[in-house]
mmCIF file of C-alpha atoms in Angstrom:
data_model
loop_
_atom_site.group_PDB
_atom_site.id
_atom_site.type_symbol
_atom_site.label_atom_id
_atom_site.label_comp_id
_atom_site.label_asym_id
_atom_site.label_seq_id
_atom_site.Cartn_x
_atom_site.Cartn_y
_atom_site.Cartn_z
ATOM 1 C CA MET A 1 40.408 -18.230 -40.871
ATOM 2 C CA SER A 2 38.397 -20.570 -38.672
ATOM 3 C CA ARG A 3 37.458 -24.104 -39.675
ATOM 4 C CA GLY A 4 33.799 -23.167 -40.041
ATOM 5 C CA SER A 5 34.675 -20.314 -42.372
ATOM 6 C CA GLU A 6 36.662 -22.642 -44.611
ATOM 7 C CA CYS A 7 33.766 -25.100 -44.863
ATOM 8 C CA LEU A 8 31.316 -22.425 -45.888
ATOM 9 C CA GLY A 9 33.795 -20.505 -47.970
ATOM 10 C CA LEU A 10 33.173 -17.369 -45.873
ATOM 11 C CA SER A 11 35.866 -14.871 -44.902
ATOM 12 C CA GLU A 12 36.455 -14.035 -41.236
ATOM 13 C CA ASP A 13 34.768 -10.673 -41.744
ATOM 14 C CA GLU A 14 31.723 -12.295 -43.297
ATOM 15 C CA HIS A 15 31.523 -14.669 -40.322
ATOM 16 C CA TYR A 16 31.783 -11.764 -37.922
ATOM 17 C CA ARG A 17 28.931 -10.043 -39.712
ATOM 18 C CA GLU A 18 26.852 -13.214 -39.672
ATOM 19 C CA ARG A 19 27.361 -13.764 -35.934
ATOM 20 C CA ALA A 20 26.628 -10.103 -35.228
ATOM 21 C CA GLN A 21 23.456 -10.313 -37.327
ATOM 22 C CA ARG A 22 22.228 -13.354 -35.370
ATOM 23 C CA LYS A 23 22.967 -11.610 -32.077
ATOM 24 C CA LYS A 24 21.099 -8.503 -33.233
ATOM 25 C CA GLU A 25 18.061 -10.599 -34.183
ATOM 26 C CA LEU A 26 18.075 -12.238 -30.753
ATOM 27 C CA VAL A 27 18.242 -8.868 -28.979
ATOM 28 C CA ASP A 28 15.547 -7.410 -31.248
ATOM 29 C CA ARG A 29 13.248 -10.351 -30.488
ATOM 30 C CA ARG A 30 13.795 -9.867 -26.770
ATOM 31 C CA ILE A 31 13.006 -6.159 -27.065
ATOM 32 C CA ALA A 32 9.831 -6.976 -29.028
ATOM 33 C CA ARG A 33 8.722 -9.363 -26.273
ATOM 34 C CA ALA A 34 9.189 -6.712 -23.553
ATOM 35 C CA THR A 35 5.928 -4.860 -23.940
ATOM 36 C CA ILE A 36 4.933 -3.995 -20.383
ATOM 37 C CA ASP A 37 5.481 -0.260 -19.973
ATOM 38 C CA ARG A 38 5.562 0.803 -16.352
ATOM 39 C CA GLY A 39 7.908 2.011 -13.661
ATOM 40 C CA VAL A 40 10.170 -0.574 -12.040
ATOM 41 C CA VAL A 41 11.454 -1.269 -8.543
ATOM 42 C CA VAL A 42 15.207 -1.887 -8.505
ATOM 43 C CA VAL A 43 16.952 -3.319 -5.429
ATOM 44 C CA ASN A 44 20.745 -3.208 -5.032
ATOM 45 C CA THR A 45 21.872 -5.443 -2.194
ATOM 46 C CA GLY A 46 24.827 -7.621 -1.101
ATOM 47 C CA ASN A 47 28.051 -6.953 0.784
ATOM 48 C CA GLY A 48 30.058 -5.549 -2.101
ATOM 49 C CA LYS A 49 30.650 -1.990 -3.242
ATOM 50 C CA GLY A 50 28.430 -0.244 -5.759
ATOM 51 C CA LYS A 51 24.944 -0.431 -4.240
ATOM 52 C CA SER A 52 24.573 3.272 -3.471
ATOM 53 C CA SER A 53 26.843 4.511 -6.237
ATOM 54 C CA SER A 54 24.758 2.569 -8.774
ATOM 55 C CA GLY A 55 21.631 4.232 -7.359
ATOM 56 C CA PHE A 56 23.253 7.646 -7.744
ATOM 57 C CA GLY A 57 24.356 6.743 -11.282
ATOM 58 C CA MET A 58 20.736 5.899 -12.124
ATOM 59 C CA LEU A 59 19.763 9.233 -10.584
ATOM 60 C CA ALA A 60 22.208 11.045 -12.898
ATOM 61 C CA ARG A 61 20.805 9.121 -15.877
ATOM 62 C CA SER A 62 17.246 9.995 -14.840
ATOM 63 C CA LEU A 63 18.116 13.686 -14.517
ATOM 64 C CA GLY A 64 19.674 13.395 -17.988
ATOM 65 C CA HIS A 65 16.292 12.207 -19.276
ATOM 66 C CA GLY A 66 14.567 15.203 -17.712
ATOM 67 C CA PHE A 67 12.861 13.137 -14.984
ATOM 68 C CA ARG A 68 11.689 14.819 -11.810
ATOM 69 C CA CYS A 69 13.613 12.993 -9.066
ATOM 70 C CA GLY A 70 13.576 12.496 -5.310
ATOM 71 C CA VAL A 71 16.280 11.120 -3.015
ATOM 72 C CA VAL A 72 16.072 10.087 0.618
ATOM 73 C CA GLN A 73 19.321 9.009 2.257
ATOM 74 C CA PHE A 74 18.402 6.910 5.288
ATOM 75 C CA ILE A 75 21.964 6.867 6.564
ATOM 76 C CA LYS A 76 24.380 9.686 6.069
ATOM 77 C CA GLY A 77 27.785 8.087 6.103
ATOM 78 C CA SER A 78 31.025 10.012 6.245
ATOM 79 C CA PHE A 79 31.610 9.200 2.571
ATOM 80 C CA SER A 80 28.299 10.452 1.270
ATOM 81 C CA THR A 81 29.324 14.111 1.315
ATOM 82 C CA GLY A 82 30.565 13.907 -2.283
ATOM 83 C CA GLU A 83 27.303 12.946 -3.899
ATOM 84 C CA GLU A 84 25.362 15.320 -1.690
ATOM 85 C CA ALA A 85 27.644 18.229 -2.675
ATOM 86 C CA PHE A 86 27.228 17.263 -6.305
ATOM 87 C CA PHE A 87 23.489 16.599 -6.493
ATOM 88 C CA ARG A 88 22.578 19.623 -4.360
ATOM 89 C CA ARG A 89 23.375 21.623 -7.503
ATOM 90 C CA PHE A 90 20.116 20.459 -9.109
ATOM 91 C CA GLU A 91 17.513 21.893 -6.783
ATOM 92 C CA ASP A 92 15.054 22.601 -9.574
ATOM 93 C CA GLU A 93 14.890 19.001 -10.779
ATOM 94 C CA LEU A 94 15.702 17.123 -7.624
ATOM 95 C CA ASP A 95 14.302 16.904 -4.115
ATOM 96 C CA TYR A 96 17.208 15.744 -1.945
ATOM 97 C CA HIS A 97 16.800 14.710 1.700
ATOM 98 C CA VAL A 98 19.491 13.432 4.012
ATOM 99 C CA MET A 99 17.696 12.164 7.064
ATOM 100 C CA GLY A 100 19.995 9.858 8.956
ATOM 101 C CA GLU A 101 22.515 11.311 11.363
ATOM 102 C CA GLY A 102 25.348 8.910 10.719
ATOM 103 C CA PHE A 103 25.739 5.194 11.270
ATOM 104 C CA THR A 104 24.224 3.945 14.485
ATOM 105 C CA TRP A 105 27.589 3.009 15.890
ATOM 106 C CA GLU A 106 28.459 6.683 15.585
ATOM 107 C CA THR A 107 25.336 8.146 17.199
ATOM 108 C CA GLN A 108 25.007 5.369 19.836
ATOM 109 C CA ASP A 109 21.511 6.526 20.626
ATOM 110 C CA ARG A 110 18.740 4.137 19.609
ATOM 111 C CA ALA A 111 15.825 6.487 20.142
ATOM 112 C CA ARG A 112 17.453 9.122 17.950
ATOM 113 C CA ASP A 113 18.230 6.527 15.246
ATOM 114 C CA ILE A 114 14.608 5.380 15.168
ATOM 115 C CA ALA A 115 13.251 8.921 15.089
ATOM 116 C CA ALA A 116 15.598 9.827 12.202
ATOM 117 C CA ALA A 117 14.609 6.714 10.222
ATOM 118 C CA GLN A 118 10.910 7.385 10.790
ATOM 119 C CA ALA A 119 11.260 10.988 9.656
ATOM 120 C CA ALA A 120 13.100 9.745 6.547
ATOM 121 C CA TRP A 121 10.340 7.239 5.841
ATOM 122 C CA ASP A 122 7.681 9.960 6.144
ATOM 123 C CA VAL A 123 9.427 11.935 3.389
ATOM 124 C CA ALA A 124 9.854 8.787 1.271
ATOM 125 C CA ALA A 125 6.189 7.787 1.667
ATOM 126 C CA ARG A 126 5.124 11.241 0.481
ATOM 127 C CA MET A 127 7.284 10.855 -2.653
ATOM 128 C CA LEU A 128 5.941 7.345 -3.355
ATOM 129 C CA ALA A 129 2.386 8.725 -3.267
ATOM 130 C CA ASP A 130 3.147 11.638 -5.614
ATOM 131 C CA PRO A 131 2.941 11.170 -9.424
ATOM 132 C CA GLY A 132 5.101 14.302 -9.725
ATOM 133 C CA TYR A 133 8.144 12.097 -8.997
ATOM 134 C CA ASP A 134 9.347 9.984 -11.943
ATOM 135 C CA PHE A 135 12.278 8.502 -10.035
ATOM 136 C CA VAL A 136 12.791 7.962 -6.294
ATOM 137 C CA LEU A 137 16.051 6.754 -4.719
ATOM 138 C CA LEU A 138 15.740 5.357 -1.179
ATOM 139 C CA ASP A 139 19.394 5.023 -0.271
ATOM 140 C CA GLU A 140 20.237 2.535 2.526
ATOM 141 C CA LEU A 141 16.568 1.843 3.229
ATOM 142 C CA ASN A 142 17.464 -1.860 3.564
ATOM 143 C CA ILE A 143 19.553 -1.062 6.645
ATOM 144 C CA ALA A 144 16.616 0.725 8.268
ATOM 145 C CA LEU A 145 14.386 -2.268 7.427
ATOM 146 C CA THR A 146 16.840 -4.814 8.801
ATOM 147 C CA LYS A 147 17.075 -2.895 12.061
ATOM 148 C CA GLU A 148 13.276 -2.567 12.081
ATOM 149 C CA TYR A 149 13.460 1.218 12.319
ATOM 150 C CA VAL A 150 11.036 1.305 9.376
ATOM 151 C CA VAL A 151 8.108 -1.126 9.068
ATOM 152 C CA LEU A 152 8.548 -3.450 6.079
ATOM 153 C CA ASP A 153 4.795 -3.861 5.473
ATOM 154 C CA GLN A 154 4.374 -0.099 5.177
ATOM 155 C CA VAL A 155 7.097 -0.024 2.530
ATOM 156 C CA LEU A 156 5.554 -2.918 0.557
ATOM 157 C CA VAL A 157 2.126 -1.259 0.614
ATOM 158 C CA ALA A 158 3.544 2.106 -0.481
ATOM 159 C CA LEU A 159 5.491 0.486 -3.355
ATOM 160 C CA ALA A 160 2.423 -1.431 -4.573
ATOM 161 C CA ALA A 161 0.234 1.682 -4.449
ATOM 162 C CA ARG A 162 2.704 4.066 -6.098
ATOM 163 C CA PRO A 163 2.053 5.880 -9.443
ATOM 164 C CA GLU A 164 2.261 3.402 -12.316
ATOM 165 C CA ARG A 165 5.198 4.953 -14.165
ATOM 166 C CA GLN A 166 7.320 5.830 -11.142
ATOM 167 C CA HIS A 167 10.723 4.151 -10.829
ATOM 168 C CA VAL A 168 12.099 3.344 -7.380
ATOM 169 C CA VAL A 169 15.633 2.291 -6.473
ATOM 170 C CA ILE A 170 16.297 0.847 -3.000
ATOM 171 C CA THR A 171 19.832 0.169 -1.777
ATOM 172 C CA GLY A 172 21.567 -1.396 1.191
ATOM 173 C CA ARG A 173 22.828 -4.785 2.277
ATOM 174 C CA GLY A 174 20.438 -7.374 3.627
ATOM 175 C CA ALA A 175 17.358 -6.626 1.501
ATOM 176 C CA PRO A 176 14.400 -8.514 3.067
ATOM 177 C CA ASP A 177 13.093 -11.490 1.037
ATOM 178 C CA THR A 178 9.609 -10.016 0.622
ATOM 179 C CA LEU A 179 11.119 -6.824 -0.792
ATOM 180 C CA ILE A 180 13.146 -8.910 -3.275
ATOM 181 C CA GLU A 181 9.929 -10.688 -4.262
ATOM 182 C CA ALA A 182 8.164 -7.361 -4.791
ATOM 183 C CA ALA A 183 11.020 -5.882 -6.884
ATOM 184 C CA ASP A 184 11.421 -6.110 -10.664
ATOM 185 C CA THR A 185 15.214 -5.993 -10.887
ATOM 186 C CA VAL A 186 17.514 -7.170 -8.108
ATOM 187 C CA THR A 187 21.309 -7.230 -8.110
ATOM 188 C CA ASP A 188 23.453 -8.945 -5.503
ATOM 189 C CA MET A 189 26.723 -7.024 -5.339
ATOM 190 C CA ARG A 190 29.413 -9.362 -4.083
ATOM 191 C CA VAL A 191 32.863 -8.473 -2.808
ATOM 192 C CA VAL A 192 35.642 -10.073 -4.812
ATOM 193 C CA LYS A 193 38.275 -7.901 -3.108
ATOM 194 C CA HIS A 194 38.286 -4.607 -1.279
ATOM 195 C CA ALA A 195 41.032 -1.958 -1.085
ATOM 196 C CA PHE A 196 40.153 -0.969 2.481
ATOM 197 C CA LYS A 197 40.788 -4.481 3.803
ATOM 198 C CA ALA A 198 44.174 -4.422 2.100
ATOM 199 C CA GLY A 199 45.119 -1.415 4.237
ATOM 200 C CA ILE A 200 44.415 1.295 1.684
ATOM 201 C CA LYS A 201 42.847 4.419 3.162
ATOM 202 C CA ALA A 202 39.232 5.162 2.301
ATOM 203 C CA GLN A 203 39.282 7.587 -0.587
ATOM 204 C CA ASN A 204 36.844 10.474 -0.744
ATOM 205 C CA GLY A 205 35.981 10.044 -4.369
ATOM 206 C CA ILE A 206 35.687 6.294 -4.434
ATOM 207 C CA GLU A 207 34.818 4.658 -1.168
ATOM 208 C CA LEU A 208 31.422 3.385 -0.089
ATOM 209 C CA MET B 1 14.618 -6.646 27.886
ATOM 210 C CA SER B 2 16.986 -9.354 26.659
ATOM 211 C CA ARG B 3 18.395 -12.059 28.921
ATOM 212 C CA GLY B 4 21.883 -10.526 28.775
ATOM 213 C CA SER B 5 20.546 -7.174 29.871
ATOM 214 C CA GLU B 6 18.873 -8.737 32.902
ATOM 215 C CA CYS B 7 22.081 -10.455 33.962
ATOM 216 C CA LEU B 8 24.077 -7.263 33.866
ATOM 217 C CA GLY B 9 21.260 -5.089 35.130
ATOM 218 C CA LEU B 10 21.467 -2.926 31.972
ATOM 219 C CA SER B 11 18.488 -1.397 30.199
ATOM 220 C CA GLU B 12 17.868 -2.117 26.522
ATOM 221 C CA ASP B 13 19.068 1.383 25.665
ATOM 222 C CA GLU B 14 22.270 0.902 27.617
ATOM 223 C CA HIS B 15 22.854 -2.363 25.771
ATOM 224 C CA TYR B 16 22.248 -0.673 22.463
ATOM 225 C CA ARG B 17 24.787 1.976 23.366
ATOM 226 C CA GLU B 18 27.286 -0.666 24.458
ATOM 227 C CA ARG B 19 26.940 -2.656 21.216
ATOM 228 C CA ALA B 20 27.162 0.524 19.167
ATOM 229 C CA GLN B 21 30.279 1.544 21.095
ATOM 230 C CA ARG B 22 31.969 -1.817 20.400
ATOM 231 C CA LYS B 23 31.067 -1.547 16.705
ATOM 232 C CA LYS B 24 32.458 1.991 16.564
ATOM 233 C CA GLU B 25 35.743 0.837 18.144
ATOM 234 C CA LEU B 26 36.027 -1.967 15.581
ATOM 235 C CA VAL B 27 35.447 0.434 12.690
ATOM 236 C CA ASP B 28 37.866 2.983 14.165
ATOM 237 C CA ARG B 29 40.566 0.299 14.508
ATOM 238 C CA ARG B 30 40.049 -0.732 10.879
ATOM 239 C CA ILE B 31 40.318 2.901 9.755
ATOM 240 C CA ALA B 32 43.514 3.301 11.790
ATOM 241 C CA ARG B 33 45.011 0.223 10.091
ATOM 242 C CA ALA B 34 44.244 1.593 6.614
ATOM 243 C CA THR B 35 47.229 3.889 6.199
ATOM 244 C CA ILE B 36 48.187 3.494 2.552
ATOM 245 C CA ASP B 37 47.142 6.699 0.813
ATOM 246 C CA ARG B 38 46.996 6.321 -2.941
ATOM 247 C CA GLY B 39 44.574 6.102 -5.813
ATOM 248 C CA VAL B 40 42.735 2.826 -6.311
ATOM 249 C CA VAL B 41 41.662 0.722 -9.265
ATOM 250 C CA VAL B 42 38.017 -0.368 -8.977
ATOM 251 C CA VAL B 43 36.576 -3.069 -11.257
ATOM 252 C CA ASN B 44 32.798 -3.626 -11.579
ATOM 253 C CA THR B 45 32.077 -6.885 -13.350
ATOM 254 C CA GLY B 46 29.463 -9.694 -13.496
ATOM 255 C CA ASN B 47 26.237 -10.220 -15.416
ATOM 256 C CA GLY B 48 23.964 -8.111 -13.186
ATOM 257 C CA LYS B 49 22.891 -4.518 -13.452
ATOM 258 C CA GLY B 50 24.774 -1.669 -11.801
ATOM 259 C CA LYS B 51 28.295 -1.930 -13.229
ATOM 260 C CA SER B 52 28.168 1.234 -15.333
ATOM 261 C CA SER B 53 25.679 3.091 -13.169
ATOM 262 C CA SER B 54 27.945 2.531 -10.158
ATOM 263 C CA GLY B 55 30.857 3.957 -12.170
ATOM 264 C CA PHE B 56 28.779 7.026 -13.020
ATOM 265 C CA GLY B 57 27.717 7.352 -9.372
ATOM 266 C CA MET B 58 31.406 7.377 -8.370
ATOM 267 C CA LEU B 59 31.953 9.999 -11.064
ATOM 268 C CA ALA B 60 29.213 12.188 -9.519
ATOM 269 C CA ARG B 61 30.786 11.721 -6.088
ATOM 270 C CA SER B 62 34.224 12.614 -7.461
ATOM 271 C CA LEU B 63 32.868 15.763 -9.103
ATOM 272 C CA GLY B 64 31.288 16.578 -5.734
ATOM 273 C CA HIS B 65 34.738 16.428 -4.188
ATOM 274 C CA GLY B 66 36.091 18.825 -6.793
ATOM 275 C CA PHE B 67 38.124 16.162 -8.601
ATOM 276 C CA ARG B 68 39.140 16.682 -12.184
ATOM 277 C CA CYS B 69 37.570 13.716 -14.012
ATOM 278 C CA GLY B 70 37.780 11.873 -17.315
ATOM 279 C CA VAL B 71 35.340 9.399 -18.865
ATOM 280 C CA VAL B 72 35.789 7.127 -21.861
ATOM 281 C CA GLN B 73 32.747 5.087 -22.899
ATOM 282 C CA PHE B 74 34.032 2.157 -24.951
ATOM 283 C CA ILE B 75 30.550 1.155 -26.037
ATOM 284 C CA LYS B 76 27.767 3.603 -26.550
ATOM 285 C CA GLY B 77 24.604 1.651 -25.893
ATOM 286 C CA SER B 78 21.150 2.919 -26.697
ATOM 287 C CA PHE B 79 20.517 3.537 -22.992
ATOM 288 C CA SER B 80 23.626 5.566 -22.283
ATOM 289 C CA THR B 81 22.153 8.787 -23.658
ATOM 290 C CA GLY B 82 20.840 9.782 -20.220
ATOM 291 C CA GLU B 83 24.161 9.902 -18.449
ATOM 292 C CA GLU B 84 25.827 11.553 -21.422
ATOM 293 C CA ALA B 85 23.137 14.278 -21.537
ATOM 294 C CA PHE B 86 23.585 14.783 -17.810
ATOM 295 C CA PHE B 87 27.357 14.757 -17.488
ATOM 296 C CA ARG B 88 27.930 16.873 -20.604
ATOM 297 C CA ARG B 89 26.773 19.763 -18.418
ATOM 298 C CA PHE B 90 30.104 19.713 -16.567
ATOM 299 C CA GLU B 91 32.565 20.525 -19.321
ATOM 300 C CA ASP B 92 34.822 22.545 -17.056
ATOM 301 C CA GLU B 93 35.448 19.710 -14.617
ATOM 302 C CA LEU B 94 34.984 16.698 -16.835
ATOM 303 C CA ASP B 95 36.491 15.393 -20.041
ATOM 304 C CA TYR B 96 33.821 13.125 -21.555
ATOM 305 C CA HIS B 97 34.475 10.887 -24.565
ATOM 306 C CA VAL B 98 32.036 8.481 -26.171
ATOM 307 C CA MET B 99 34.070 6.436 -28.578
ATOM 308 C CA GLY B 100 32.187 3.293 -29.436
ATOM 309 C CA GLU B 101 29.551 3.341 -32.137
ATOM 310 C CA GLY B 102 27.075 0.954 -30.555
ATOM 311 C CA PHE B 103 27.225 -2.692 -29.665
ATOM 312 C CA THR B 104 28.966 -4.833 -32.250
ATOM 313 C CA TRP B 105 25.759 -6.661 -33.100
ATOM 314 C CA GLU B 106 24.432 -3.285 -34.175
ATOM 315 C CA THR B 107 27.363 -2.138 -36.306
ATOM 316 C CA GLN B 108 28.141 -5.610 -37.736
ATOM 317 C CA ASP B 109 31.466 -4.352 -38.978
ATOM 318 C CA ARG B 110 34.492 -5.795 -37.211
ATOM 319 C CA ALA B 111 37.090 -3.427 -38.655
ATOM 320 C CA ARG B 112 35.044 -0.422 -37.551
ATOM 321 C CA ASP B 113 34.550 -1.898 -34.068
ATOM 322 C CA ILE B 114 38.289 -2.438 -33.658
ATOM 323 C CA ALA B 115 39.138 1.046 -34.931
ATOM 324 C CA ALA B 116 36.625 2.631 -32.526
ATOM 325 C CA ALA B 117 37.962 0.644 -29.564
ATOM 326 C CA GLN B 118 41.561 1.549 -30.441
ATOM 327 C CA ALA B 119 40.688 5.240 -30.709
ATOM 328 C CA ALA B 120 38.947 5.009 -27.325
ATOM 329 C CA TRP B 121 41.998 3.348 -25.794
ATOM 330 C CA ASP B 122 44.277 6.098 -27.152
ATOM 331 C CA VAL B 123 42.198 8.693 -25.279
ATOM 332 C CA ALA B 124 42.143 6.523 -22.143
ATOM 333 C CA ALA B 125 45.919 5.960 -22.244
ATOM 334 C CA ARG B 126 46.478 9.716 -22.435
ATOM 335 C CA MET B 127 44.296 10.233 -19.331
ATOM 336 C CA LEU B 128 46.081 7.448 -17.412
ATOM 337 C CA ALA B 129 49.406 9.168 -18.101
ATOM 338 C CA ASP B 130 48.210 12.623 -16.978
ATOM 339 C CA PRO B 131 48.367 13.617 -13.289
ATOM 340 C CA GLY B 132 45.796 16.320 -14.120
ATOM 341 C CA TYR B 133 43.102 13.611 -13.900
ATOM 342 C CA ASP B 134 42.125 12.613 -10.345
ATOM 343 C CA PHE B 135 39.474 10.142 -11.488
ATOM 344 C CA VAL B 136 39.138 8.184 -14.742
ATOM 345 C CA LEU B 137 36.113 6.047 -15.669
ATOM 346 C CA LEU B 138 36.699 3.484 -18.444
ATOM 347 C CA ASP B 139 33.146 2.346 -19.076
ATOM 348 C CA GLU B 140 32.732 -1.094 -20.727
ATOM 349 C CA LEU B 141 36.486 -1.485 -21.210
ATOM 350 C CA ASN B 142 36.094 -5.145 -20.141
ATOM 351 C CA ILE B 143 34.004 -5.845 -23.246
ATOM 352 C CA ALA B 144 36.720 -4.402 -25.488
ATOM 353 C CA LEU B 145 39.315 -6.529 -23.639
ATOM 354 C CA THR B 146 37.265 -9.735 -23.916
ATOM 355 C CA LYS B 147 36.873 -9.199 -27.653
ATOM 356 C CA GLU B 148 40.614 -8.398 -27.875
ATOM 357 C CA TYR B 149 39.919 -5.028 -29.504
ATOM 358 C CA VAL B 150 42.215 -3.521 -26.855
ATOM 359 C CA VAL B 151 45.433 -5.243 -25.738
ATOM 360 C CA LEU B 152 45.235 -6.324 -22.088
ATOM 361 C CA ASP B 153 48.984 -5.964 -21.466
ATOM 362 C CA GLN B 154 48.874 -2.341 -22.607
ATOM 363 C CA VAL B 155 46.088 -1.663 -20.106
ATOM 364 C CA LEU B 156 47.960 -3.373 -17.240
ATOM 365 C CA VAL B 157 51.135 -1.403 -18.001
ATOM 366 C CA ALA B 158 49.231 1.901 -18.203
ATOM 367 C CA LEU B 159 47.442 1.212 -14.879
ATOM 368 C CA ALA B 160 50.715 0.316 -13.126
ATOM 369 C CA ALA B 161 52.471 3.432 -14.441
ATOM 370 C CA ARG B 162 49.638 5.905 -13.733
ATOM 371 C CA PRO B 163 49.950 8.884 -11.325
ATOM 372 C CA GLU B 164 50.020 7.658 -7.721
ATOM 373 C CA ARG B 165 46.845 9.373 -6.515
ATOM 374 C CA GLN B 166 44.714 8.769 -9.596
ATOM 375 C CA HIS B 167 41.570 6.649 -9.181
ATOM 376 C CA VAL B 168 40.426 4.446 -12.049
ATOM 377 C CA VAL B 169 37.083 2.655 -12.399
ATOM 378 C CA ILE B 170 36.718 -0.052 -15.068
ATOM 379 C CA THR B 171 33.342 -1.606 -15.870
ATOM 380 C CA GLY B 172 31.922 -4.387 -18.003
ATOM 381 C CA ARG B 173 31.141 -8.084 -17.732
ATOM 382 C CA GLY B 174 33.910 -10.627 -18.084
ATOM 383 C CA ALA B 175 36.803 -8.731 -16.450
ATOM 384 C CA PRO B 176 40.019 -10.645 -17.276
ATOM 385 C CA ASP B 177 41.665 -12.449 -14.317
ATOM 386 C CA THR B 178 44.904 -10.482 -14.573
ATOM 387 C CA LEU B 179 42.936 -7.218 -14.402
ATOM 388 C CA ILE B 180 41.143 -8.485 -11.274
ATOM 389 C CA GLU B 181 44.549 -9.324 -9.783
ATOM 390 C CA ALA B 182 45.834 -5.830 -10.576
ATOM 391 C CA ALA B 183 42.751 -4.077 -9.117
ATOM 392 C CA ASP B 184 42.285 -2.939 -5.504
ATOM 393 C CA THR B 185 38.500 -3.272 -5.240
ATOM 394 C CA VAL B 186 36.452 -5.686 -7.336
ATOM 395 C CA THR B 187 32.701 -6.253 -7.210
ATOM 396 C CA ASP B 188 30.881 -9.093 -8.942
ATOM 397 C CA MET B 189 27.390 -7.833 -9.723
ATOM 398 C CA ARG B 190 25.071 -10.806 -9.967
ATOM 399 C CA VAL B 191 21.563 -10.936 -11.374
ATOM 400 C CA VAL B 192 18.969 -12.026 -8.846
ATOM 401 C CA LYS B 193 16.121 -11.016 -11.159
ATOM 402 C CA HIS B 194 15.716 -8.660 -14.086
ATOM 403 C CA ALA B 195 12.632 -6.688 -15.171
ATOM 404 C CA PHE B 196 13.488 -6.976 -18.887
ATOM 405 C CA LYS B 197 13.379 -10.771 -18.789
ATOM 406 C CA ALA B 198 9.947 -10.553 -17.143
ATOM 407 C CA GLY B 199 8.652 -8.700 -20.206
ATOM 408 C CA ILE B 200 8.924 -5.172 -18.851
ATOM 409 C CA LYS B 201 10.122 -2.633 -21.420
ATOM 410 C CA ALA B 202 13.577 -1.156 -20.967
ATOM 411 C CA GLN B 203 13.086 2.153 -19.189
ATOM 412 C CA ASN B 204 15.098 5.208 -20.165
ATOM 413 C CA GLY B 205 15.906 6.277 -16.651
ATOM 414 C CA ILE B 206 16.742 2.887 -15.245
ATOM 415 C CA GLU B 207 17.861 0.339 -17.756
ATOM 416 C CA LEU B 208 21.445 -0.183 -18.807
#
């Protein structure tokens, strides 16, 4: 029994209940204050793992809620075959586009990289203008923005003009500052340690 | 044309190709050095969004690779209904357990919280001992560890003794230091900004 419990003559269980009750009231008050009901822009950035996988997790959640979803992958990495194989199963609920042709250091052709990114952006812009999409995932768009393959101002304008209840998730390291300003929820995913750097082979199911 | 290009008499495209080639060689060398082929332990921690959704994204990817998967949700939050509804579709490939009965400030009953966490850990321990599982997601286990509802040493022993090629993903804020030491890949997900705090209602498809 803690000191506080002794003073008040409360048992540990009663204290637990009291603390839990206070916490619940705090959370309830916060929920009551959150009254703006609209779609949000989520940005996952940073050098750590989890940016894309979190976006695909939110996609799964959105499909679970019966949302109509769209995905544009701006860069098709060698590890993205797993999610593509999986999410291709849901053609009725999900519009899935893989536009990039691999990382630029694999294609080594700048003109082709730019053309692929532009084509990807055209598809994305169409989704952002269409109220038929409840959820849009723009995977690795930040990379295309950093390399200036896609024009940042066009993205900001399209986000601002999108249907009010549409959610958008944008992933990739190096999110531009103005995109972070425009977003509602931003997470910086930082590496604490990474298996690959410790000499462990990239694993199909896990990596990137 | 950049200064360097002029000096060497290379066009911008040739320079691009040269830089891309060097980058590719670097990546290829890193891949060649990563020769240890075994399952990894991934920990997603921190106060930001994306810890659980990243775990569920890795689950989707793993299912895409034909892995046999297991999930134990240690805390069933009000927003986790989406992923449950979605992943329940895959009963043949996926063993999905939701063991918690809500956040503790909702149940306000310590004995029930501990019993639920223990029951969840029993299921998790069985998965970690079974080479039939290629991928195991222990969602919000860190919360149960922080509250000491599950014994950390038991978790460390089970992780160390698990089948060699089994991947494990553990999520939740406040990952214990010894778990971080034992893990292969750890990401600290930090809040940059959060829609909820700005008064925007929690959204089914997006919010934790």
